[in-house]
Short mmCIF file of C-alpha atoms and ligand atoms in Angstrom, two decimals:
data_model
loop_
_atom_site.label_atom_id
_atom_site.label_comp_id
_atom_site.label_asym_id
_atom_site.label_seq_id
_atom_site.Cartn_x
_atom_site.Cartn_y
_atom_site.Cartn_z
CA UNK A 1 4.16 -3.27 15.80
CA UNK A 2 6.76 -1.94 13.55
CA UNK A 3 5.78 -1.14 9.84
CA UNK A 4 8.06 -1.49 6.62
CA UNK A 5 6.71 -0.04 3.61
CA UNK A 6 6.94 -0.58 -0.22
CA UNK A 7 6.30 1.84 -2.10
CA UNK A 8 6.86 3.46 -5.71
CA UNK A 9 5.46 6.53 -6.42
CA UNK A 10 3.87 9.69 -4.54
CA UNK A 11 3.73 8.35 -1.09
CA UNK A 12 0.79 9.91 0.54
CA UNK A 13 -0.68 6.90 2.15
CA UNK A 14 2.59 6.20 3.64
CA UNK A 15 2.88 9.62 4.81
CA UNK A 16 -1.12 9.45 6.57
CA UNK A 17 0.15 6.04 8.30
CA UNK A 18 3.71 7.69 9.44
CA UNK A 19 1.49 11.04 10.61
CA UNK A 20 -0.95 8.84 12.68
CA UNK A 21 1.98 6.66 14.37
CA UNK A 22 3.81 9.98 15.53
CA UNK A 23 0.17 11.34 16.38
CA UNK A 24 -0.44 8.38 18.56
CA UNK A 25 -3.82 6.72 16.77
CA UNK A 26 -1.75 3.64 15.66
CA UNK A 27 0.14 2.16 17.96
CA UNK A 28 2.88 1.10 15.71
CA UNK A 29 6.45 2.48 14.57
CA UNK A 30 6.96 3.39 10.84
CA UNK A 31 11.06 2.07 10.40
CA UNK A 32 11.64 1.93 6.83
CA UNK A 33 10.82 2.05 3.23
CA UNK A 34 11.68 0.12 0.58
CA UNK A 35 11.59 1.78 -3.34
CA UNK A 36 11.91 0.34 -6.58
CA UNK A 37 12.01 4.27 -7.57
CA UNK A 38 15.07 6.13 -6.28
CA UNK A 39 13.33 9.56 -7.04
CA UNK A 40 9.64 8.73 -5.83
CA UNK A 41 8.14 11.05 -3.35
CA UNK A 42 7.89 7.84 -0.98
CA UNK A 43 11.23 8.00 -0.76
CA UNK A 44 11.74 12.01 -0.30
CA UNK A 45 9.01 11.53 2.07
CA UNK A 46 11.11 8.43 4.19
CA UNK A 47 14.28 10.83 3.98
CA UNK A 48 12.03 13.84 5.68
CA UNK A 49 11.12 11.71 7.78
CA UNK A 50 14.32 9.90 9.38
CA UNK A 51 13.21 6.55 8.20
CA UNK A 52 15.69 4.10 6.67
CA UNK A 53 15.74 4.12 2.83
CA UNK A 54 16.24 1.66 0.46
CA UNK A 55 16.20 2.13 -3.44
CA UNK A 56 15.58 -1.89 -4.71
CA UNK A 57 15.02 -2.59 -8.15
CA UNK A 58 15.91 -4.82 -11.05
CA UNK A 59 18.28 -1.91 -11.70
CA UNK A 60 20.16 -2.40 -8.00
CA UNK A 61 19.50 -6.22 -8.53
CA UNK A 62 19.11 -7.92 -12.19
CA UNK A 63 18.44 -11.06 -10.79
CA UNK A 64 14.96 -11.38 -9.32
CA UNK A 65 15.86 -13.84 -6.78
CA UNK A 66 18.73 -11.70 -5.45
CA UNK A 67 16.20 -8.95 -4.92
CA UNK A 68 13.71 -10.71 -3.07
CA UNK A 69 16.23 -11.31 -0.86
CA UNK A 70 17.60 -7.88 -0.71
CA UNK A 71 13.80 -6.77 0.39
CA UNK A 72 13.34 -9.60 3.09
CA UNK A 73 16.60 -8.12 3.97
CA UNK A 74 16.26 -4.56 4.57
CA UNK A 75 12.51 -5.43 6.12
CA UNK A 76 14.04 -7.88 8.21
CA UNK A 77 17.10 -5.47 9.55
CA UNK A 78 14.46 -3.17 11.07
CA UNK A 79 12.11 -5.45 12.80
CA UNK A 80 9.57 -4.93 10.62
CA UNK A 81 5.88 -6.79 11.47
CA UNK A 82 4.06 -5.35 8.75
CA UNK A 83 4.53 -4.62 5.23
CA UNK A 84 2.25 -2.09 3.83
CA UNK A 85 2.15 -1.79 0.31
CA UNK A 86 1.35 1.63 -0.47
CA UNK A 87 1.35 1.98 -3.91
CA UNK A 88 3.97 -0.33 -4.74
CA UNK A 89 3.79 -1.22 -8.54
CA UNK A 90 5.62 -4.61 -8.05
CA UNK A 91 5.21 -7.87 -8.15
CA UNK A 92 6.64 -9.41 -5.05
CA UNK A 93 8.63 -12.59 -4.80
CA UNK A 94 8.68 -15.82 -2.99
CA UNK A 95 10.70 -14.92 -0.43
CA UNK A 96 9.24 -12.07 0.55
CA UNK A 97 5.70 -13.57 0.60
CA UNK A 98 7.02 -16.34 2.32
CA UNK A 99 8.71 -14.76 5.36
CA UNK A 100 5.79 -11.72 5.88
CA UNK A 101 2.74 -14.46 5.01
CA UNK A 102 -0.24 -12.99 6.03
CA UNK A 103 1.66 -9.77 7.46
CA UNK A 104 1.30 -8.18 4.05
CA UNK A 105 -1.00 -5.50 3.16
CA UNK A 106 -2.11 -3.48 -0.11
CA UNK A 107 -4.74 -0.72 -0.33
CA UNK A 108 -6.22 -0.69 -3.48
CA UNK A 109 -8.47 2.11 -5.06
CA UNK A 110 -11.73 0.84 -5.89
CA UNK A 111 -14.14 -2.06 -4.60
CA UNK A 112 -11.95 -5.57 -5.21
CA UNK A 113 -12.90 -8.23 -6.62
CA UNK A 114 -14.43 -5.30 -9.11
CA UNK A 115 -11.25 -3.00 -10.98
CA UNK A 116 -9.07 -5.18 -9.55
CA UNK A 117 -6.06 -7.38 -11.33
CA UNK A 118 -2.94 -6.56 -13.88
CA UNK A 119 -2.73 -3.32 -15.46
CA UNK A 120 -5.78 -1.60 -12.83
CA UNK A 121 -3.50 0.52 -11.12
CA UNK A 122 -3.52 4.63 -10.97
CA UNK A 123 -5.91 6.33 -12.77
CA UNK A 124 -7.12 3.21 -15.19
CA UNK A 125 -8.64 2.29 -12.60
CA UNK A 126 -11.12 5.28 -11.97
CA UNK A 127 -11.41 5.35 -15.98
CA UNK A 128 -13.13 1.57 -15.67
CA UNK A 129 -15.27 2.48 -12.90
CA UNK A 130 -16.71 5.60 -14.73
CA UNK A 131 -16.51 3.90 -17.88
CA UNK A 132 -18.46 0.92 -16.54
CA UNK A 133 -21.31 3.52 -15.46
CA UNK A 134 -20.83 2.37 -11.45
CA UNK A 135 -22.78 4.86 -9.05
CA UNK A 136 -20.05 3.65 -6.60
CA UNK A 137 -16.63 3.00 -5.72
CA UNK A 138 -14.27 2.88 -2.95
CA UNK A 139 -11.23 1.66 -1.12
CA UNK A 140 -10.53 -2.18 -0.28
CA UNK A 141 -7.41 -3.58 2.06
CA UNK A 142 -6.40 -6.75 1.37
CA UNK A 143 -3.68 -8.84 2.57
CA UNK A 144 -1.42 -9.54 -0.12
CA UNK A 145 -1.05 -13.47 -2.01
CA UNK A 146 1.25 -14.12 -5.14
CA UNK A 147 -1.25 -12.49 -7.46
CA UNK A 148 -2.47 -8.98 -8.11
CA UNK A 149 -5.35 -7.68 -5.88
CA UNK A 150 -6.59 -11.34 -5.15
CA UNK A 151 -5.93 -11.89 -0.92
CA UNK A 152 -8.75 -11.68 1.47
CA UNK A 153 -10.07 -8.34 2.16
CA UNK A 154 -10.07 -6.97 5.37
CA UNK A 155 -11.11 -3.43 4.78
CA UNK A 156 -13.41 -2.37 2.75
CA UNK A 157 -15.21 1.40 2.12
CA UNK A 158 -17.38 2.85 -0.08
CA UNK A 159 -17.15 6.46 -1.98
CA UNK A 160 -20.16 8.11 -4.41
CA UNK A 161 -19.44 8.57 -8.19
CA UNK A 162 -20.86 11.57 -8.62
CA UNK A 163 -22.56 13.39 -11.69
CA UNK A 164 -19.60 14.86 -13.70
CA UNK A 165 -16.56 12.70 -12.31
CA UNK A 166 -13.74 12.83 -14.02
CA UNK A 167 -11.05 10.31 -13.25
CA UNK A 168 -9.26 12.90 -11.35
CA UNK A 169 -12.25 14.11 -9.43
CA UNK A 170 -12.75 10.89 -8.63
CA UNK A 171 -9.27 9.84 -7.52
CA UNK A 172 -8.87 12.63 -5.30
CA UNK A 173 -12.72 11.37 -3.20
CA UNK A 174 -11.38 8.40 -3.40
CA UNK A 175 -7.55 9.11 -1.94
CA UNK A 176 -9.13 11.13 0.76
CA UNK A 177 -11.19 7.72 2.14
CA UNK A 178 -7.93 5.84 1.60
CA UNK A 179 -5.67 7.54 4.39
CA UNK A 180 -9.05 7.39 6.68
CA UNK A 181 -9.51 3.69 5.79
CA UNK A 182 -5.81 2.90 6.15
CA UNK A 183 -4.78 4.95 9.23
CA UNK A 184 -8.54 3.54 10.91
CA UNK A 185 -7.48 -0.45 9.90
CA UNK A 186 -4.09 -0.38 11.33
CA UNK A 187 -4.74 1.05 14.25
CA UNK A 188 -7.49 -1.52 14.73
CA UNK A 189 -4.76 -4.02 13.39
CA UNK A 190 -2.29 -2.32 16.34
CA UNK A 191 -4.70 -2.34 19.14
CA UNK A 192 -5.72 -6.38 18.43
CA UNK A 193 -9.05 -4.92 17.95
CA UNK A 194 -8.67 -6.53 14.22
CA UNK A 195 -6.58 -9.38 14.83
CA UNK A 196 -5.70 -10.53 10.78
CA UNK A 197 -6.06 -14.31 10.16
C1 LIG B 201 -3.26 4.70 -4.07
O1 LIG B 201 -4.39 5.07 -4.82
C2 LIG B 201 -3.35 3.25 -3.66
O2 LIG B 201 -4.64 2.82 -3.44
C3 LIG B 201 -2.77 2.54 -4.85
O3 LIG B 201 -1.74 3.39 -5.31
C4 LIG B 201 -2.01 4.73 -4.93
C5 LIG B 201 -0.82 5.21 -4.16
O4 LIG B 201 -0.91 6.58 -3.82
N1 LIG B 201 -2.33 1.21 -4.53
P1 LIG B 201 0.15 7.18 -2.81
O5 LIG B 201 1.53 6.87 -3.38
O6 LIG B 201 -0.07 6.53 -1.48
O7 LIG B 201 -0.10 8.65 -2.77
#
């Protein structure tokens, strides 16, 4: 199974599913990563790494169409099986959903349906849960349709709230159950222990 990734920002989910491919727990080869952010730490990561880098973004391509082809693209170039989104702030196009249907995957920070949707992303998200007075909250994998947060869930793990969370207390419980989650799923997903639909 080889993985392409899209991601924007930090990067540390990629970097616990590149870790547990070199360690041997998935059975799967990281090959490349795909950035709307030239500068993210996904990408610093992907360069530390010896993966192939691609910076794609309205800024490399105006035209959305052209860029959901430039991502099918690069993907394609490598192999690639599976898309992981790891904290990819994008919408993605037809193309792209088209070509990888049902080989897409997002990890999202909190228990979907709940905090899912537009504009839940980051730390807004562990601001609603605490706002909303939850006891609990977690980590859900999806696979990923044309909307935000919406596919089937295939993953799914809980984490406390505890007395005295702050979002940032919160995020970091929660991050640490996301790289278990994630690393656990895919190399369920590798093994065809968890064959996806
Ligand atoms: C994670 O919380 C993930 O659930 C969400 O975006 C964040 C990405 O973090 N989709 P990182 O870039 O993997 O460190």
């Amino acid at each position: 199974m080889k993985i392409g990734f899209l991601a924007s920002g930090r990067g540390s989910n990629m970097q616990a599913v590149i870790d547990a491919c070199r360690q041997g727990k998935i059975n799967a080869v990281p090959v490349a990563v795909v950035s709307n952010n030239s500068g993210s730490g996904a990408m610093e990561r992907a360069e530390k790494e010896g993966l192939a880098r691609y910076h794609l973004s309205s800024v490399t391509h105006p035209d959305p169409a052209d860029l959901d082809r430039a991502i099918v693209e690069a993907l394609e170039r490598h192999g690639t099986d599976l898309v992981l989104l790891a904290g990819y702030m994008k919408k993605l196009g037809p193309a792209t959903l088209e070509r990888f249907k049902g080989r897409i995957l997002n990890i999202h920070p909190a228990l979907l349906p709940k905090f899912g949707g537009p504009g839940m992303y980051g730390r807004r998200v562990h601001e609603a849960v605490l706002a909303a007075g939850e006891k609990e909250s977690g980590v859900s994998i999806h696979i990923v349709d044309a909307d935000y947060d919406t596919g089937p869930v295939i993953a799914q793990e809980r984490v406390p709230v505890l007395p005295g969370d702050t979002p940032d207390s919160l995020a970091a419980r929660v991050l640490e159950q996301e790289h278990r989650l994630l690393t656990a799923t895919l190399g369920r997903i590798a093994s065809g222990e968890l064959p996806l639909p």
